[in-house]
Amino acid sequence: MPAPTGHEVLAAVLQIRAGTLQVLLWQRGREPDRGRWALPGGRLGDTEDVEESVRRQLAEKVDVREVAHVEQLGVFSAPDRVPGARLVATSFLGLVPSDADPEIPEDTAWYPVDDLPATAFDHAEIVRDARDRLRAKLSYTNLGFALAPREFTISALRELYAAALGHPVSATNLQRVLTRRGVLAATGETAAPGPAGGRPAAVFRFTERALRVTDASAVLRPPGVREGERAEPAVGG
Amino acid sequence: MPAPTGHEVLAAVLQIRAGTLQVLLWQRGREPDRGRWALPGGRLGDTEDVEESVRRQLAEKVDVREVAHVEQLGVFSAPDRVPGARLVATSFLGLVPSDADPEIPEDTAWYPVDDLPATAFDHAEIVRDARDRLRAKLSYTNLGFALAPREFTISALRELYAAALGHPVSATNLQRVLTRRGVLAATGETAAPGPAGGRPAAVFRFTERALRVTDASAVLRPPGVREGERAEPAVGG
């Protein structure tokens, strides 16, 4: 019989801040890895499952009402991933829209995912997996809803996608693709021109605020289901 | 401090057999849930991570060289999911190509995923998640490689997709979509006509045998990356 194992949950909460994809970290005040930066989380409680646990523990670091999407990333289970008794981690990806500015505790800060401080344990690897999952899902789902404000111009959305993906994005192509997939809808409003002047810009919103695969080929959909109606499985992704 | 937790791995190994999507189950010989059908798996060992553990434990039920793809599905962690001491499960999806016929132990059998016998614990839920993950990924990845033989006609591939998806699929559309995505290549060979006669059919293969997202829009790919070159994250999703 194997030795008993502890179980923890860890969340990589991502937000685009100042044009950069950032992750919420807190600085450990105790050994092991004192002074290093860690993901929010902690031990799985006796009466909760991992989904309940991550929401409870995130609530200690950030107003969880600001988290627009949470999904399981994966299990980190190398026998020596933390010193001492064995601890298996279920990791989560969380996303906060760019217009939220959640209050966070004093030991907590946002860092660019591509310029992390000294991190604890295997947490840098979890951040990298979260970033890669986000990038992959932006390409075949409507997950942009969890990064964007409720309403936005295409120019603003382009900047969010470029920051998340880490490469330039064409506003024209982005609008064309997301409209064709039924992901975006015009609100009928316009935004005032920016300081550089120009015409007022059309304002858009995401048609839905729950994850779905948008890019499935018609040939692989059941008869009678229109593009974009196929739901994403709830767990894992 | 929470009570110590046990950790197990469980695998839903799927294969299309006799035109139906089936899952590998074994019949429990001991309580709890004696006589019910369970997924292969068992306790996480002290010196292995969950990926090593699932391959070790699958090897007791099936020739793992026949398993063309394995990925994490998700964590099942309801406090009462098994009787007695708490046990958290990391579940996996495994896929076996349709032309393999692995030897399996006497207590083990294949069952259609949509017509399961009496199952143990929460294993039916894991089978359903595995089926749904497969169906979703067939729509935006090249995952068909793990269900199909090395070489096949479009007619044979159509039958595999229809069995996995649970609805009819058009051979013409399937060939068009998978070719456009760069997923299929003609081998240059032809297969003899079936018993119904007709012309010899062209033989195809998958261009790759590792998972990738095939359906990502050009606008969301980094500059210089061609369609289908974006890699899927390795864990989970």
Coordinates of N, CA and C in Angstrom, one line a residue, chain B:
Chain B
M1 N -5.5 20.5 9.6 CA -4.9 19.8 8.5 C -5.9 18.7 8.1
P2 N -6.2 18.6 6.8 CA -7.1 17.6 6.3 C -6.5 16.2 6.5
A3 N -7.4 15.2 6.6 CA -7.0 13.8 6.7 C -6.2 13.4 5.4
P4 N -5.3 12.5 5.6 CA -4.5 12.1 4.4 C -5.4 11.4 3.4
T5 N -5.1 11.6 2.1 CA -5.9 11.2 1.0 C -5.2 10.1 0.2
G6 N -5.9 9.1 -0.3 CA -5.3 8.2 -1.2 C -5.5 8.8 -2.6
H7 N -4.6 8.3 -3.5 CA -4.7 8.8 -4.9 C -4.7 7.6 -5.9
E8 N -5.6 7.6 -6.8 CA -5.6 6.5 -7.8 C -5.6 7.1 -9.2
V9 N -5.2 6.3 -10.1 CA -5.4 6.7 -11.6 C -6.4 5.7 -12.2
L10 N -7.2 6.1 -13.1 CA -8.1 5.3 -13.8 C -8.1 5.7 -15.3
A11 N -8.2 4.7 -16.2 CA -8.1 4.9 -17.6 C -9.4 4.4 -18.3
A12 N -10.0 5.3 -19.1 CA -11.1 4.9 -20.0 C -10.4 4.7 -21.4
V13 N -10.2 3.4 -21.7 CA -9.5 3.0 -22.9 C -10.6 2.7 -24.0
L14 N -10.7 3.5 -25.0 CA -11.8 3.4 -26.0 C -11.2 2.8 -27.3
Q15 N -12.0 2.0 -28.0 CA -11.7 1.5 -29.3 C -13.0 1.3 -30.1
I16 N -13.0 1.5 -31.4 CA -14.1 1.2 -32.2 C -14.0 -0.3 -32.6
R17 N -15.0 -1.1 -32.1 CA -15.1 -2.5 -32.3 C -16.4 -2.8 -32.9
A18 N -16.5 -3.6 -34.0 CA -17.7 -4.0 -34.6 C -18.6 -2.7 -34.8
G19 N -18.0 -1.7 -35.3 CA -18.7 -0.5 -35.6 C -19.3 0.3 -34.5
T20 N -18.8 0.1 -33.3 CA -19.3 0.7 -32.1 C -18.2 1.2 -31.2
L21 N -18.3 2.4 -30.6 CA -17.3 2.9 -29.7 C -17.4 2.1 -28.4
Q22 N -16.4 1.4 -28.0 CA -16.4 0.6 -26.8 C -15.3 1.0 -25.8
V23 N -15.5 0.6 -24.5 CA -14.6 0.9 -23.5 C -14.2 -0.4 -22.8
L24 N -12.9 -0.5 -22.3 CA -12.4 -1.6 -21.7 C -12.7 -1.6 -20.2
L25 N -13.4 -2.6 -19.7 CA -13.8 -2.7 -18.3 C -13.3 -4.0 -17.7
W26 N -13.2 -4.1 -16.4 CA -12.9 -5.4 -15.7 C -13.9 -5.5 -14.6
Q27 N -14.2 -6.8 -14.3 CA -15.3 -7.1 -13.3 C -14.6 -7.3 -11.9
R28 N -15.1 -6.5 -11.0 CA -14.5 -6.5 -9.6 C -14.8 -7.8 -8.9
G29 N -13.8 -8.4 -8.4 CA -14.0 -9.7 -7.7 C -14.1 -9.6 -6.2
R30 N -14.0 -8.3 -5.7 CA -14.1 -8.1 -4.2 C -14.9 -6.9 -3.9
E31 N -15.4 -6.9 -2.7 CA -16.1 -5.7 -2.2 C -15.1 -4.6 -2.0
P32 N -15.5 -3.3 -2.1 CA -16.9 -2.9 -2.4 C -17.2 -3.0 -3.9
D33 N -18.5 -3.0 -4.2 CA -19.0 -3.0 -5.6 C -18.5 -4.3 -6.3
R34 N -18.5 -5.4 -5.5 CA -18.1 -6.7 -6.1 C -19.1 -7.1 -7.2
G35 N -18.6 -7.5 -8.4 CA -19.4 -7.9 -9.5 C -19.6 -6.8 -10.5
R36 N -19.4 -5.6 -10.0 CA -19.6 -4.4 -10.9 C -18.4 -4.3 -11.8
W37 N -18.6 -3.5 -12.9 CA -17.5 -3.3 -13.9 C -16.8 -2.0 -13.7
A38 N -15.5 -2.1 -13.7 CA -14.6 -0.9 -13.3 C -13.6 -0.6 -14.4
L39 N -13.1 0.6 -14.4 CA -12.0 1.0 -15.3 C -10.7 0.5 -14.8
P40 N -9.8 0.1 -15.7 CA -8.4 -0.3 -15.3 C -7.8 0.9 -14.5
G41 N -7.0 0.5 -13.6 CA -6.2 1.5 -12.8 C -5.9 1.0 -11.4
G42 N -5.5 1.9 -10.5 CA -5.2 1.5 -9.2 C -4.4 2.7 -8.5
R43 N -3.8 2.3 -7.3 CA -3.2 3.3 -6.5 C -1.9 3.9 -7.1
L44 N -1.8 5.2 -7.0 CA -0.5 5.9 -7.4 C 0.6 5.4 -6.5
G45 N 1.7 4.9 -7.1 CA 2.8 4.3 -6.4 C 3.7 5.5 -5.8
D46 N 4.5 5.1 -4.8 CA 5.3 6.2 -4.1 C 6.3 6.8 -5.0
T47 N 6.8 6.1 -6.1 CA 7.9 6.6 -6.9 C 7.6 7.0 -8.3
E48 N 6.3 7.1 -8.6 CA 5.8 7.4 -10.0 C 4.9 8.6 -10.0
D49 N 4.8 9.3 -11.1 CA 3.8 10.3 -11.3 C 2.6 9.6 -11.9
V50 N 1.5 10.4 -12.1 CA 0.2 9.8 -12.6 C 0.4 9.3 -14.0
E51 N 1.2 9.9 -14.8 CA 1.3 9.4 -16.2 C 2.1 8.0 -16.2
E52 N 3.1 7.9 -15.4 CA 3.8 6.7 -15.3 C 2.9 5.6 -14.7
S53 N 2.1 6.0 -13.7 CA 1.2 5.1 -13.0 C 0.2 4.5 -13.9
V54 N -0.4 5.3 -14.8 CA -1.5 4.8 -15.6 C -0.9 3.9 -16.7
R55 N 0.3 4.1 -17.2 CA 0.8 3.2 -18.1 C 1.2 1.9 -17.5
R56 N 1.7 2.0 -16.3 CA 2.1 0.7 -15.6 C 0.8 -0.1 -15.3
Q57 N -0.3 0.5 -14.9 CA -1.5 -0.2 -14.5 C -2.2 -0.7 -15.7
L58 N -2.2 0.1 -16.8 CA -2.8 -0.4 -18.0 C -2.2 -1.6 -18.5
A59 N -0.8 -1.7 -18.3 CA -0.1 -2.8 -18.8 C -0.6 -4.1 -18.2
E60 N -1.2 -4.1 -17.1 CA -1.7 -5.3 -16.5 C -3.0 -5.8 -17.2
K61 N -3.6 -4.9 -17.9 CA -4.9 -5.3 -18.6 C -4.8 -5.4 -20.1
V62 N -3.8 -4.7 -20.7 CA -3.8 -4.6 -22.1 C -2.4 -4.4 -22.6
D63 N -2.1 -4.8 -23.8 CA -0.7 -4.5 -24.3 C -0.7 -3.0 -24.6
V64 N 0.0 -2.3 -23.8 CA 0.0 -0.8 -23.9 C 0.6 -0.3 -25.2
R65 N 1.4 -1.2 -25.9 CA 1.9 -0.7 -27.1 C 0.8 -0.5 -28.1
E66 N -0.4 -1.1 -27.9 CA -1.5 -0.9 -28.7 C -2.2 0.4 -28.5
V67 N -1.9 1.1 -27.4 CA -2.6 2.4 -27.1 C -1.9 3.5 -27.8
A68 N -2.6 4.1 -28.8 CA -2.0 5.1 -29.7 C -2.0 6.5 -29.1
H69 N -2.8 6.8 -28.0 CA -2.9 8.1 -27.5 C -3.4 8.0 -26.0
V70 N -2.8 8.7 -25.1 CA -3.2 8.8 -23.7 C -3.2 10.3 -23.3
E71 N -4.3 10.8 -22.7 CA -4.2 12.1 -22.1 C -5.0 12.2 -20.9
Q72 N -4.7 13.1 -20.0 CA -5.4 13.4 -18.8 C -6.8 13.9 -19.1
L73 N -7.8 13.3 -18.5 CA -9.2 13.7 -18.6 C -9.5 14.8 -17.5
G74 N -9.3 14.4 -16.3 CA -9.7 15.3 -15.2 C -9.6 14.6 -13.9
V75 N -9.8 15.4 -12.8 CA -9.7 14.8 -11.5 C -11.1 14.6 -11.0
F76 N -11.4 13.4 -10.4 CA -12.7 13.1 -9.8 C -12.4 13.1 -8.3
S77 N -13.0 13.9 -7.5 CA -12.6 14.1 -6.1 C -13.8 14.3 -5.2
A78 N -15.0 14.0 -5.5 CA -16.1 14.1 -4.5 C -15.7 13.3 -3.3
P79 N -15.9 13.9 -2.1 CA -15.4 13.2 -0.9 C -16.0 11.8 -0.7
D80 N -17.2 11.5 -1.2 CA -17.8 10.2 -1.0 C -17.8 9.3 -2.3
R81 N -16.8 9.6 -3.2 CA -16.9 8.9 -4.5 C -16.6 7.4 -4.3
V82 N -15.8 7.0 -3.3 CA -15.7 5.6 -3.0 C -15.9 5.4 -1.5
P83 N -16.4 4.2 -1.0 CA -16.6 4.0 0.4 C -15.3 4.0 1.1
G84 N -15.3 4.3 2.4 CA -14.1 4.2 3.2 C -13.2 5.4 3.1
A85 N -11.9 5.2 3.3 CA -10.9 6.3 3.3 C -11.0 7.1 1.9
R86 N -10.8 8.4 2.0 CA -10.9 9.2 0.8 C -9.9 8.8 -0.3
L87 N -10.4 8.8 -1.5 CA -9.5 8.5 -2.6 C -9.9 9.4 -3.8
V88 N -8.8 10.2 -4.2 CA -9.0 11.1 -5.3 C -8.5 10.4 -6.6
A89 N -9.2 10.5 -7.7 CA -8.8 9.9 -8.9 C -8.4 10.8 -10.0
T90 N -7.2 10.6 -10.6 CA -6.9 11.2 -11.9 C -7.3 10.3 -13.0
S91 N -8.2 10.8 -13.9 CA -8.7 9.9 -15.0 C -8.0 10.3 -16.3
F92 N -7.9 9.3 -17.1 CA -7.2 9.4 -18.4 C -8.1 8.8 -19.5
L93 N -8.0 9.4 -20.7 CA -8.5 8.9 -21.9 C -7.4 8.1 -22.7
G94 N -7.7 6.9 -23.1 CA -6.8 6.1 -23.9 C -7.5 5.7 -25.2
L95 N -6.8 5.7 -26.3 CA -7.4 5.3 -27.6 C -6.6 4.2 -28.3
V96 N -7.3 3.2 -28.7 CA -6.7 2.0 -29.4 C -7.2 2.0 -30.9
P97 N -6.3 1.9 -31.9 CA -6.7 1.8 -33.2 C -7.6 0.6 -33.5
S98 N -8.5 0.8 -34.5 CA -9.6 -0.2 -34.7 C -9.1 -1.5 -35.2
D99 N -7.8 -1.6 -35.7 CA -7.3 -2.8 -36.3 C -6.5 -3.6 -35.3
A100 N -6.3 -3.1 -34.1 CA -5.6 -3.8 -33.0 C -6.6 -4.7 -32.3
D101 N -6.2 -5.9 -31.9 CA -7.1 -6.7 -31.1 C -6.3 -7.2 -29.9
P102 N -6.0 -6.3 -28.9 CA -5.2 -6.7 -27.8 C -5.7 -7.9 -27.0
E103 N -4.8 -8.7 -26.5 CA -5.2 -9.8 -25.6 C -5.5 -9.1 -24.3
I104 N -6.6 -9.6 -23.6 CA -7.0 -9.0 -22.3 C -7.3 -10.2 -21.4
P105 N -7.1 -9.9 -20.1 CA -7.3 -10.9 -19.0 C -8.8 -11.4 -19.0
E106 N -9.0 -12.6 -18.3 CA -10.3 -13.2 -18.3 C -11.4 -12.3 -17.6
D107 N -11.0 -11.5 -16.7 CA -12.0 -10.7 -15.9 C -12.3 -9.4 -16.7
T108 N -11.9 -9.3 -17.9 CA -11.9 -8.0 -18.6 C -12.7 -8.2 -19.9
A109 N -13.4 -7.1 -20.3 CA -14.3 -7.2 -21.5 C -14.5 -5.8 -22.1
W110 N -14.8 -5.7 -23.4 CA -15.2 -4.5 -24.0 C -16.7 -4.3 -24.0
Y111 N -17.2 -3.1 -23.7 CA -18.6 -2.8 -23.7 C -18.8 -1.5 -24.4
P112 N -19.9 -1.4 -25.2 CA -20.3 -0.1 -25.8 C -20.4 1.0 -24.8
V113 N -19.8 2.2 -25.1 CA -19.9 3.3 -24.1 C -21.3 3.7 -23.9
D114 N -22.2 3.5 -24.9 CA -23.6 3.9 -24.7 C -24.5 2.8 -24.2
D115 N -23.9 1.7 -23.8 CA -24.7 0.5 -23.3 C -23.8 -0.2 -22.3
L116 N -23.5 0.5 -21.2 CA -22.6 -0.1 -20.1 C -23.4 -1.1 -19.2
P117 N -22.6 -2.1 -18.7 CA -23.2 -2.9 -17.7 C -23.2 -2.1 -16.4
A118 N -23.6 -2.8 -15.3 CA -23.6 -2.1 -13.9 C -22.1 -1.7 -13.6
T119 N -21.9 -0.4 -13.4 CA -20.5 0.0 -13.3 C -20.2 0.4 -11.8
A120 N -18.9 0.3 -11.4 CA -18.5 0.6 -10.0 C -18.4 2.1 -9.8
F121 N -18.7 2.6 -8.6 CA -18.3 3.9 -8.1 C -18.8 5.0 -9.2
D122 N -17.9 5.9 -9.5 CA -18.3 7.0 -10.5 C -17.7 6.7 -11.9
H123 N -17.5 5.4 -12.2 CA -16.7 5.1 -13.4 C -17.6 5.4 -14.6
A124 N -18.9 5.3 -14.5 CA -19.7 5.6 -15.7 C -19.6 7.0 -16.1
E125 N -19.5 7.9 -15.1 CA -19.3 9.3 -15.4 C -18.0 9.6 -16.1
I126 N -16.9 8.8 -15.7 CA -15.6 9.0 -16.3 C -15.7 8.5 -17.8
V127 N -16.4 7.4 -18.0 CA -16.6 6.9 -19.4 C -17.3 8.0 -20.2
R128 N -18.3 8.6 -19.7 CA -19.0 9.6 -20.4 C -18.1 10.8 -20.8
D129 N -17.3 11.2 -19.8 CA -16.4 12.3 -20.0 C -15.4 12.0 -21.1
A130 N -14.9 10.7 -21.1 CA -14.0 10.3 -22.1 C -14.6 10.3 -23.5
R131 N -15.8 9.8 -23.6 CA -16.5 9.8 -24.9 C -16.7 11.3 -25.4
D132 N -17.1 12.2 -24.5 CA -17.4 13.6 -24.9 C -16.1 14.3 -25.3
R133 N -15.0 14.0 -24.5 CA -13.7 14.6 -24.9 C -13.2 14.1 -26.3
L134 N -13.4 12.8 -26.5 CA -13.0 12.3 -27.9 C -13.8 13.0 -29.0
R135 N -15.2 13.1 -28.7 CA -16.0 13.7 -29.8 C -15.6 15.1 -30.0
A136 N -15.4 15.9 -28.9 CA -15.0 17.3 -29.1 C -13.7 17.4 -29.9
K137 N -12.7 16.6 -29.5 CA -11.4 16.7 -30.1 C -11.4 16.2 -31.6
L138 N -12.2 15.3 -32.0 CA -12.3 14.9 -33.4 C -12.7 16.1 -34.2
S139 N -13.4 17.1 -33.6 CA -13.9 18.2 -34.4 C -12.8 19.3 -34.6
Y140 N -11.8 19.3 -33.8 CA -10.8 20.4 -34.0 C -9.3 20.0 -33.9
T141 N -9.1 18.6 -33.9 CA -7.8 18.1 -33.9 C -7.7 17.0 -34.9
N142 N -6.5 16.4 -35.0 CA -6.2 15.2 -35.9 C -6.4 13.9 -35.1
L143 N -7.1 13.9 -34.0 CA -7.1 12.7 -33.1 C -7.6 11.4 -33.8
G144 N -8.3 11.5 -34.9 CA -8.7 10.3 -35.7 C -7.5 9.3 -35.9
F145 N -6.3 9.8 -35.9 CA -5.1 8.9 -36.1 C -5.1 7.8 -35.1
A146 N -5.6 8.1 -33.9 CA -5.5 7.1 -32.8 C -6.7 6.1 -32.8
L147 N -7.7 6.3 -33.7 CA -8.8 5.4 -33.8 C -8.6 4.5 -35.1
A148 N -7.9 5.0 -36.0 CA -7.8 4.4 -37.4 C -6.6 3.5 -37.5
P149 N -6.7 2.5 -38.4 CA -5.5 1.7 -38.8 C -4.5 2.7 -39.4
R150 N -3.3 2.2 -39.7 CA -2.2 3.0 -40.3 C -2.7 3.5 -41.7
E151 N -3.4 2.6 -42.4 CA -3.8 2.9 -43.8 C -5.3 2.5 -43.9
F152 N -6.0 3.3 -44.7 CA -7.5 3.1 -44.7 C -8.1 3.7 -46.0
T153 N -9.3 3.3 -46.4 CA -10.0 4.0 -47.4 C -10.9 5.1 -46.7
I154 N -11.3 6.0 -47.5 CA -12.2 7.1 -46.9 C -13.5 6.4 -46.4
S155 N -14.0 5.4 -47.1 CA -15.2 4.8 -46.7 C -15.0 4.1 -45.3
A156 N -13.8 3.5 -45.1 CA -13.6 2.9 -43.8 C -13.4 4.0 -42.7
L157 N -12.8 5.1 -43.0 CA -12.6 6.2 -42.1 C -13.9 6.8 -41.7
R158 N -14.8 6.9 -42.7 CA -16.1 7.5 -42.4 C -16.9 6.7 -41.4
E159 N -16.7 5.3 -41.5 CA -17.4 4.5 -40.5 C -16.9 4.7 -39.1
L160 N -15.6 4.9 -39.0 CA -14.9 5.1 -37.7 C -15.4 6.4 -37.1
Y161 N -15.4 7.5 -37.9 CA -15.9 8.8 -37.4 C -17.3 8.7 -37.0
A162 N -18.2 8.0 -37.8 CA -19.6 7.9 -37.5 C -19.8 7.2 -36.2
A163 N -19.0 6.1 -36.0 CA -19.1 5.3 -34.7 C -18.7 6.2 -33.5
A164 N -17.6 6.9 -33.7 CA -17.1 7.7 -32.5 C -18.0 8.9 -32.2
L165 N -18.5 9.5 -33.3 CA -19.3 10.7 -33.1 C -20.8 10.4 -32.7
G166 N -21.2 9.2 -33.1 CA -22.6 8.8 -32.8 C -23.6 9.4 -33.7
H167 N -23.2 9.8 -34.9 CA -24.1 10.3 -35.9 C -23.5 10.0 -37.3
P168 N -24.4 10.0 -38.4 CA -23.8 9.8 -39.7 C -22.9 10.9 -40.1
V169 N -21.9 10.5 -41.0 CA -20.9 11.4 -41.5 C -20.8 11.2 -43.0
S170 N -20.7 12.2 -43.8 CA -20.5 12.1 -45.2 C -19.1 11.9 -45.6
A171 N -18.8 10.8 -46.4 CA -17.5 10.5 -46.8 C -16.9 11.6 -47.6
T172 N -17.6 12.2 -48.5 CA -17.1 13.3 -49.3 C -16.7 14.5 -48.5
N173 N -17.5 14.9 -47.6 CA -17.2 16.0 -46.7 C -16.0 15.7 -45.8
L174 N -16.0 14.5 -45.3 CA -14.9 14.1 -44.4 C -13.6 14.2 -45.1
Q175 N -13.5 13.7 -46.3 CA -12.3 13.7 -47.1 C -11.9 15.2 -47.4
R176 N -12.9 16.0 -47.7 CA -12.6 17.4 -48.1 C -12.0 18.1 -46.9
V177 N -12.7 18.0 -45.7 CA -12.3 18.8 -44.5 C -10.9 18.3 -44.1
L178 N -10.7 17.0 -44.0 CA -9.4 16.5 -43.4 C -8.3 16.8 -44.4
T179 N -8.5 16.7 -45.7 CA -7.5 17.0 -46.6 C -7.1 18.5 -46.6
R180 N -8.2 19.4 -46.5 CA -7.9 20.8 -46.4 C -7.1 21.2 -45.2
R181 N -7.3 20.4 -44.1 CA -6.6 20.7 -42.8 C -5.2 20.1 -42.8
G182 N -4.8 19.4 -43.9 CA -3.5 18.7 -44.0 C -3.4 17.5 -43.1
V183 N -4.5 16.9 -42.7 CA -4.5 15.8 -41.8 C -4.3 14.5 -42.5
L184 N -4.8 14.4 -43.7 CA -4.8 13.1 -44.5 C -3.8 13.3 -45.7
A185 N -3.2 12.2 -46.1 CA -2.4 12.1 -47.3 C -2.7 10.8 -48.0
A186 N -2.8 10.8 -49.3 CA -2.9 9.6 -50.1 C -1.6 8.8 -50.1
T187 N -1.7 7.5 -50.0 CA -0.5 6.7 -50.0 C -0.1 6.4 -51.5
G188 N -1.0 6.6 -52.4 CA -0.7 6.2 -53.8 C -1.2 4.8 -54.1
E189 N -1.5 4.1 -53.1 CA -2.1 2.7 -53.3 C -3.6 2.7 -53.4
T190 N -4.1 1.6 -53.9 CA -5.6 1.5 -53.9 C -6.0 0.2 -53.2
A191 N -7.2 0.1 -52.7 CA -7.7 -1.1 -52.1 C -8.6 -1.8 -53.0
A192 N -8.6 -3.1 -53.0 CA -9.5 -3.9 -53.9 C -10.9 -3.5 -53.5
P193 N -11.8 -3.6 -54.5 CA -13.2 -3.3 -54.3 C -13.8 -4.3 -53.2
G194 N -14.8 -3.9 -52.5 CA -15.4 -4.8 -51.5 C -16.3 -5.8 -52.2
P195 N -17.0 -6.6 -51.5 CA -17.9 -7.6 -52.0 C -18.9 -7.1 -52.9
A196 N -19.3 -5.8 -52.7 CA -20.3 -5.1 -53.6 C -19.7 -4.7 -54.9
G197 N -18.4 -4.9 -55.1 CA -17.8 -4.5 -56.4 C -17.5 -3.0 -56.4
G198 N -17.4 -2.4 -57.6 CA -17.1 -1.0 -57.8 C -15.7 -0.8 -58.1
R199 N -15.3 0.5 -58.1 CA -13.9 0.8 -58.5 C -13.0 0.6 -57.3
P200 N -11.7 0.3 -57.5 CA -10.7 0.3 -56.4 C -10.7 1.7 -55.7
A201 N -10.6 1.7 -54.4 CA -10.6 2.9 -53.6 C -9.2 3.4 -53.2
A202 N -9.0 4.7 -53.3 CA -7.7 5.2 -52.9 C -7.4 5.0 -51.4
V203 N -6.2 4.7 -51.0 CA -5.8 4.4 -49.7 C -5.1 5.7 -49.1
F204 N -5.5 6.0 -47.9 CA -5.0 7.2 -47.2 C -4.3 6.8 -45.9
R205 N -3.5 7.8 -45.3 CA -3.0 7.7 -44.0 C -3.1 9.0 -43.3
F206 N -3.0 9.1 -42.0 CA -2.8 10.3 -41.3 C -1.4 10.8 -41.5
T207 N -1.2 12.2 -41.7 CA 0.1 12.7 -41.9 C 1.0 12.7 -40.7
E208 N 0.3 12.7 -39.5 CA 1.1 12.7 -38.2 C 0.4 11.7 -37.3
R209 N 1.1 11.3 -36.3 CA 0.5 10.4 -35.3 C 0.7 11.0 -33.9
A210 N 0.7 12.3 -33.8 CA 0.7 13.0 -32.5 C -0.3 14.1 -32.6
L211 N -0.9 14.4 -31.4 CA -2.1 15.3 -31.4 C -1.7 16.7 -31.7
R212 N -2.5 17.4 -32.6 CA -2.4 18.8 -32.8 C -3.7 19.4 -33.2
V213 N -3.9 20.7 -32.9 CA -5.1 21.4 -33.2 C -5.0 21.7 -34.7
T214 N -6.0 21.3 -35.5 CA -6.0 21.4 -36.9 C -6.8 22.6 -37.4
D215 N -7.6 23.1 -36.5 CA -8.7 24.0 -37.0 C -8.5 25.4 -36.6
A216 N -7.3 25.7 -36.2 CA -7.1 27.1 -35.7 C -7.1 28.1 -36.8
S217 N -7.7 29.2 -36.6 CA -7.8 30.2 -37.6 C -6.5 30.8 -37.9
A218 N -6.2 31.2 -39.2 CA -5.0 31.8 -39.5 C -4.7 33.1 -38.7
V219 N -5.8 33.8 -38.5 CA -5.6 35.1 -37.8 C -5.1 34.9 -36.4
L220 N -5.3 33.7 -35.8 CA -4.9 33.5 -34.4 C -3.6 32.7 -34.3
R221 N -3.0 32.5 -35.5 CA -1.7 31.8 -35.4 C -0.5 32.8 -35.5
P222 N 0.6 32.5 -34.9 CA 1.7 33.4 -35.0 C 2.2 33.6 -36.5
P223 N 2.8 34.7 -36.8 CA 3.2 34.9 -38.2 C 4.2 33.8 -38.6
G224 N 4.1 33.2 -39.8 CA 5.0 32.3 -40.3 C 4.6 30.8 -40.0
V225 N 3.6 30.6 -39.1 CA 3.2 29.2 -38.8 C 2.0 28.9 -39.7
R226 N 2.2 27.8 -40.5 CA 1.1 27.4 -41.4 C 0.0 26.6 -40.7
E227 N -1.1 26.5 -41.4 CA -2.3 25.8 -40.7 C -1.9 24.5 -40.2
G228 N -2.3 24.2 -39.0 CA -2.1 22.9 -38.4 C -0.8 22.7 -37.8
E229 N 0.1 23.7 -37.7 CA 1.4 23.5 -37.1 C 1.4 23.8 -35.6
R230 N 0.3 24.4 -35.1 CA 0.3 24.7 -33.7 C 0.1 23.4 -32.9
A231 N 1.0 23.3 -31.9 CA 1.0 22.1 -31.1 C -0.1 22.2 -30.0
E232 N -0.6 21.1 -29.6 CA -1.6 21.1 -28.5 C -0.8 21.0 -27.2
P233 N -1.2 21.6 -26.1 CA -0.5 21.4 -24.9 C -0.6 19.9 -24.5
A234 N 0.5 19.5 -23.8 CA 0.7 18.1 -23.6 C -0.3 17.6 -22.5
V235 N -0.6 18.4 -21.5 CA -1.4 17.9 -20.3 C -2.8 18.4 -20.4
G236 N -3.7 17.4 -20.2 CA -5.1 17.8 -20.0 C -5.9 18.0 -21.3
G237 N -5.9 19.1 -21.8 CA -6.7 19.5 -22.7 C -7.1 19.5 -24.0

